[in-house]
């Protein structure tokens, strides 16, 4: 957890992680584009040395779709500016909705 975001650290500290379930396997993951060999599967492979890399114009999108509504309490993203400053996002937007047309 980044020391630059004490609010996020506080949320994690207050969360009872033992009572939470890992939900990413229940979702369909897709991306706006990817370079060959750097596809969506690398977002979830638990290896910080691998990564998804977009191959298209901005914005670069990661879409996570569940079959039914779910309540997420915690979303964890690993980004490493020191490792790759040219491709690390400087802004991340998280939007939710019932479908692509009503994301807020």
JSON list of C-alpha atoms in Angstrom, two decimals:
[
{"chain": "A", "resi": 1, "resn": "UNK", "atom": "CA", "xyz": [0.00, 0.00, 0.00]},
{"chain": "A", "resi": 2, "resn": "UNK", "atom": "CA", "xyz": [1.37, 3.38, -0.94]},
{"chain": "A", "resi": 3, "resn": "UNK", "atom": "CA", "xyz": [2.43, 5.71, 1.84]},
{"chain": "A", "resi": 4, "resn": "UNK", "atom": "CA", "xyz": [1.17, 8.51, -0.40]},
{"chain": "A", "resi": 5, "resn": "UNK", "atom": "CA", "xyz": [-2.44, 7.53, 0.26]},
{"chain": "A", "resi": 6, "resn": "UNK", "atom": "CA", "xyz": [-3.11, 7.32, 4.00]},
{"chain": "A", "resi": 7, "resn": "UNK", "atom": "CA", "xyz": [-6.88, 7.17, 3.39]},
{"chain": "A", "resi": 8, "resn": "UNK", "atom": "CA", "xyz": [-6.50, 3.93, 1.44]},
{"chain": "A", "resi": 9, "resn": "UNK", "atom": "CA", "xyz": [-4.25, 2.51, 4.13]},
{"chain": "A", "resi": 10, "resn": "UNK", "atom": "CA", "xyz": [-6.90, 3.34, 6.73]},
{"chain": "A", "resi": 11, "resn": "UNK", "atom": "CA", "xyz": [-9.61, 1.53, 4.75]},
{"chain": "A", "resi": 12, "resn": "UNK", "atom": "CA", "xyz": [-7.43, -1.58, 4.50]},
{"chain": "A", "resi": 13, "resn": "UNK", "atom": "CA", "xyz": [-6.53, -1.40, 8.19]},
{"chain": "A", "resi": 14, "resn": "UNK", "atom": "CA", "xyz": [-10.22, -1.18, 9.17]},
{"chain": "A", "resi": 15, "resn": "UNK", "atom": "CA", "xyz": [-11.27, -3.98, 6.82]},
{"chain": "A", "resi": 16, "resn": "UNK", "atom": "CA", "xyz": [-11.60, -7.47, 8.19]},
{"chain": "A", "resi": 17, "resn": "UNK", "atom": "CA", "xyz": [-9.72, -9.17, 5.37]},
{"chain": "A", "resi": 18, "resn": "UNK", "atom": "CA", "xyz": [-10.34, -12.65, 6.79]},
{"chain": "A", "resi": 19, "resn": "UNK", "atom": "CA", "xyz": [-14.08, -12.21, 6.19]},
{"chain": "A", "resi": 20, "resn": "UNK", "atom": "CA", "xyz": [-13.67, -11.03, 2.59]},
{"chain": "A", "resi": 21, "resn": "UNK", "atom": "CA", "xyz": [-13.78, -13.27, -0.47]},
{"chain": "A", "resi": 22, "resn": "UNK", "atom": "CA", "xyz": [-11.58, -12.94, -3.53]},
{"chain": "A", "resi": 23, "resn": "UNK", "atom": "CA", "xyz": [-14.06, -12.18, -6.34]},
{"chain": "A", "resi": 24, "resn": "UNK", "atom": "CA", "xyz": [-11.90, -11.66, -9.44]},
{"chain": "A", "resi": 25, "resn": "UNK", "atom": "CA", "xyz": [-12.31, -15.25, -10.66]},
{"chain": "A", "resi": 26, "resn": "UNK", "atom": "CA", "xyz": [-16.09, -14.73, -10.80]},
{"chain": "A", "resi": 27, "resn": "UNK", "atom": "CA", "xyz": [-15.73, -11.89, -13.31]},
{"chain": "A", "resi": 28, "resn": "UNK", "atom": "CA", "xyz": [-15.12, -11.68, -17.04]},
{"chain": "A", "resi": 29, "resn": "UNK", "atom": "CA", "xyz": [-12.04, -9.54, -17.69]},
{"chain": "A", "resi": 30, "resn": "UNK", "atom": "CA", "xyz": [-11.35, -7.67, -20.93]},
{"chain": "A", "resi": 31, "resn": "UNK", "atom": "CA", "xyz": [-9.11, -4.82, -22.06]},
{"chain": "A", "resi": 32, "resn": "UNK", "atom": "CA", "xyz": [-9.41, -2.16, -24.75]},
{"chain": "A", "resi": 33, "resn": "UNK", "atom": "CA", "xyz": [-6.32, -3.48, -26.55]},
{"chain": "A", "resi": 34, "resn": "UNK", "atom": "CA", "xyz": [-3.06, -5.24, -25.80]},
{"chain": "A", "resi": 35, "resn": "UNK", "atom": "CA", "xyz": [0.38, -5.73, -27.25]},
{"chain": "A", "resi": 36, "resn": "UNK", "atom": "CA", "xyz": [1.16, -9.31, -28.30]},
{"chain": "A", "resi": 37, "resn": "UNK", "atom": "CA", "xyz": [2.34, -11.24, -25.24]},
{"chain": "A", "resi": 38, "resn": "UNK", "atom": "CA", "xyz": [0.99, -8.65, -22.77]},
{"chain": "A", "resi": 39, "resn": "UNK", "atom": "CA", "xyz": [-2.69, -9.56, -22.57]},
{"chain": "A", "resi": 40, "resn": "UNK", "atom": "CA", "xyz": [-5.36, -9.32, -19.91]},
{"chain": "A", "resi": 41, "resn": "UNK", "atom": "CA", "xyz": [-4.28, -12.60, -18.28]},
{"chain": "A", "resi": 42, "resn": "UNK", "atom": "CA", "xyz": [-1.12, -10.87, -17.02]},
{"chain": "A", "resi": 43, "resn": "UNK", "atom": "CA", "xyz": [-3.21, -8.52, -14.87]},
{"chain": "A", "resi": 44, "resn": "UNK", "atom": "CA", "xyz": [-4.17, -11.41, -12.64]},
{"chain": "A", "resi": 45, "resn": "UNK", "atom": "CA", "xyz": [-1.18, -13.77, -12.67]},
{"chain": "A", "resi": 46, "resn": "UNK", "atom": "CA", "xyz": [0.14, -12.72, -9.22]},
{"chain": "A", "resi": 47, "resn": "UNK", "atom": "CA", "xyz": [3.53, -11.83, -10.71]},
{"chain": "A", "resi": 48, "resn": "UNK", "atom": "CA", "xyz": [4.62, -8.20, -10.27]},
{"chain": "A", "resi": 49, "resn": "UNK", "atom": "CA", "xyz": [7.18, -8.65, -13.06]},
{"chain": "A", "resi": 50, "resn": "UNK", "atom": "CA", "xyz": [4.49, -9.21, -15.71]},
{"chain": "A", "resi": 51, "resn": "UNK", "atom": "CA", "xyz": [1.97, -6.66, -16.88]},
{"chain": "A", "resi": 52, "resn": "UNK", "atom": "CA", "xyz": [-0.77, -5.83, -19.35]},
{"chain": "A", "resi": 53, "resn": "UNK", "atom": "CA", "xyz": [0.31, -3.31, -21.96]},
{"chain": "A", "resi": 54, "resn": "UNK", "atom": "CA", "xyz": [-2.18, -1.52, -24.18]},
{"chain": "A", "resi": 55, "resn": "UNK", "atom": "CA", "xyz": [-1.58, -1.21, -27.89]},
{"chain": "A", "resi": 56, "resn": "UNK", "atom": "CA", "xyz": [-4.10, 1.48, -28.73]},
{"chain": "A", "resi": 57, "resn": "UNK", "atom": "CA", "xyz": [-5.07, 5.08, -28.29]},
{"chain": "A", "resi": 58, "resn": "UNK", "atom": "CA", "xyz": [-6.04, 6.41, -24.88]},
{"chain": "A", "resi": 59, "resn": "UNK", "atom": "CA", "xyz": [-8.04, 5.91, -22.81]},
{"chain": "A", "resi": 60, "resn": "UNK", "atom": "CA", "xyz": [-6.81, 2.41, -21.98]},
{"chain": "A", "resi": 61, "resn": "UNK", "atom": "CA", "xyz": [-9.59, 0.36, -20.42]},
{"chain": "A", "resi": 62, "resn": "UNK", "atom": "CA", "xyz": [-9.81, -2.67, -18.18]},
{"chain": "A", "resi": 63, "resn": "UNK", "atom": "CA", "xyz": [-13.36, -3.98, -17.96]},
{"chain": "A", "resi": 64, "resn": "UNK", "atom": "CA", "xyz": [-14.45, -6.30, -15.17]},
{"chain": "A", "resi": 65, "resn": "UNK", "atom": "CA", "xyz": [-17.96, -7.71, -15.54]},
{"chain": "A", "resi": 66, "resn": "UNK", "atom": "CA", "xyz": [-19.83, -9.88, -13.07]},
{"chain": "A", "resi": 67, "resn": "UNK", "atom": "CA", "xyz": [-22.89, -11.96, -14.03]},
{"chain": "A", "resi": 68, "resn": "UNK", "atom": "CA", "xyz": [-24.90, -10.39, -11.22]},
{"chain": "A", "resi": 69, "resn": "UNK", "atom": "CA", "xyz": [-24.54, -7.42, -8.91]},
{"chain": "A", "resi": 70, "resn": "UNK", "atom": "CA", "xyz": [-21.82, -7.79, -6.30]},
{"chain": "A", "resi": 71, "resn": "UNK", "atom": "CA", "xyz": [-20.81, -5.54, -3.45]},
{"chain": "A", "resi": 72, "resn": "UNK", "atom": "CA", "xyz": [-17.09, -4.87, -3.48]},
{"chain": "A", "resi": 73, "resn": "UNK", "atom": "CA", "xyz": [-15.52, -3.52, -0.33]},
{"chain": "A", "resi": 74, "resn": "UNK", "atom": "CA", "xyz": [-11.93, -3.39, -1.47]},
{"chain": "A", "resi": 75, "resn": "UNK", "atom": "CA", "xyz": [-10.19, -3.09, -4.83]},
{"chain": "A", "resi": 76, "resn": "UNK", "atom": "CA", "xyz": [-6.42, -3.43, -4.87]},
{"chain": "A", "resi": 77, "resn": "UNK", "atom": "CA", "xyz": [-4.30, -2.24, -7.80]},
{"chain": "A", "resi": 78, "resn": "UNK", "atom": "CA", "xyz": [-0.53, -2.59, -8.04]},
{"chain": "A", "resi": 79, "resn": "UNK", "atom": "CA", "xyz": [1.24, 0.09, -10.06]},
{"chain": "A", "resi": 80, "resn": "UNK", "atom": "CA", "xyz": [4.98, 0.71, -9.99]},
{"chain": "A", "resi": 81, "resn": "UNK", "atom": "CA", "xyz": [6.09, 4.08, -11.32]},
{"chain": "A", "resi": 82, "resn": "UNK", "atom": "CA", "xyz": [9.74, 3.42, -10.46]},
{"chain": "A", "resi": 83, "resn": "UNK", "atom": "CA", "xyz": [9.67, 0.19, -12.48]},
{"chain": "A", "resi": 84, "resn": "UNK", "atom": "CA", "xyz": [8.22, 1.73, -15.64]},
{"chain": "A", "resi": 85, "resn": "UNK", "atom": "CA", "xyz": [7.49, 5.45, -15.47]},
{"chain": "A", "resi": 86, "resn": "UNK", "atom": "CA", "xyz": [6.54, 5.73, -19.14]},
{"chain": "A", "resi": 87, "resn": "UNK", "atom": "CA", "xyz": [3.64, 3.27, -18.93]},
{"chain": "A", "resi": 88, "resn": "UNK", "atom": "CA", "xyz": [2.45, 3.61, -15.34]},
{"chain": "A", "resi": 89, "resn": "UNK", "atom": "CA", "xyz": [-0.92, 5.38, -15.27]},
{"chain": "A", "resi": 90, "resn": "UNK", "atom": "CA", "xyz": [-1.04, 8.82, -13.68]},
{"chain": "A", "resi": 91, "resn": "UNK", "atom": "CA", "xyz": [-4.83, 8.71, -13.39]},
{"chain": "A", "resi": 92, "resn": "UNK", "atom": "CA", "xyz": [-7.16, 5.78, -12.70]},
{"chain": "A", "resi": 93, "resn": "UNK", "atom": "CA", "xyz": [-10.93, 6.06, -12.98]},
{"chain": "A", "resi": 94, "resn": "UNK", "atom": "CA", "xyz": [-13.21, 3.42, -11.46]},
{"chain": "A", "resi": 95, "resn": "UNK", "atom": "CA", "xyz": [-16.79, 3.43, -12.70]},
{"chain": "A", "resi": 96, "resn": "UNK", "atom": "CA", "xyz": [-19.66, 1.10, -11.86]},
{"chain": "A", "resi": 97, "resn": "UNK", "atom": "CA", "xyz": [-23.08, 0.42, -13.32]},
{"chain": "A", "resi": 98, "resn": "UNK", "atom": "CA", "xyz": [-25.47, -2.17, -14.70]},
{"chain": "A", "resi": 99, "resn": "UNK", "atom": "CA", "xyz": [-23.84, -2.06, -18.14]},
{"chain": "A", "resi": 100, "resn": "UNK", "atom": "CA", "xyz": [-21.46, -0.04, -20.30]},
{"chain": "A", "resi": 101, "resn": "UNK", "atom": "CA", "xyz": [-24.13, 2.58, -21.06]},
{"chain": "A", "resi": 102, "resn": "UNK", "atom": "CA", "xyz": [-24.77, 3.64, -17.46]},
{"chain": "A", "resi": 103, "resn": "UNK", "atom": "CA", "xyz": [-21.32, 3.66, -15.89]},
{"chain": "A", "resi": 104, "resn": "UNK", "atom": "CA", "xyz": [-20.86, 6.36, -13.27]}
]
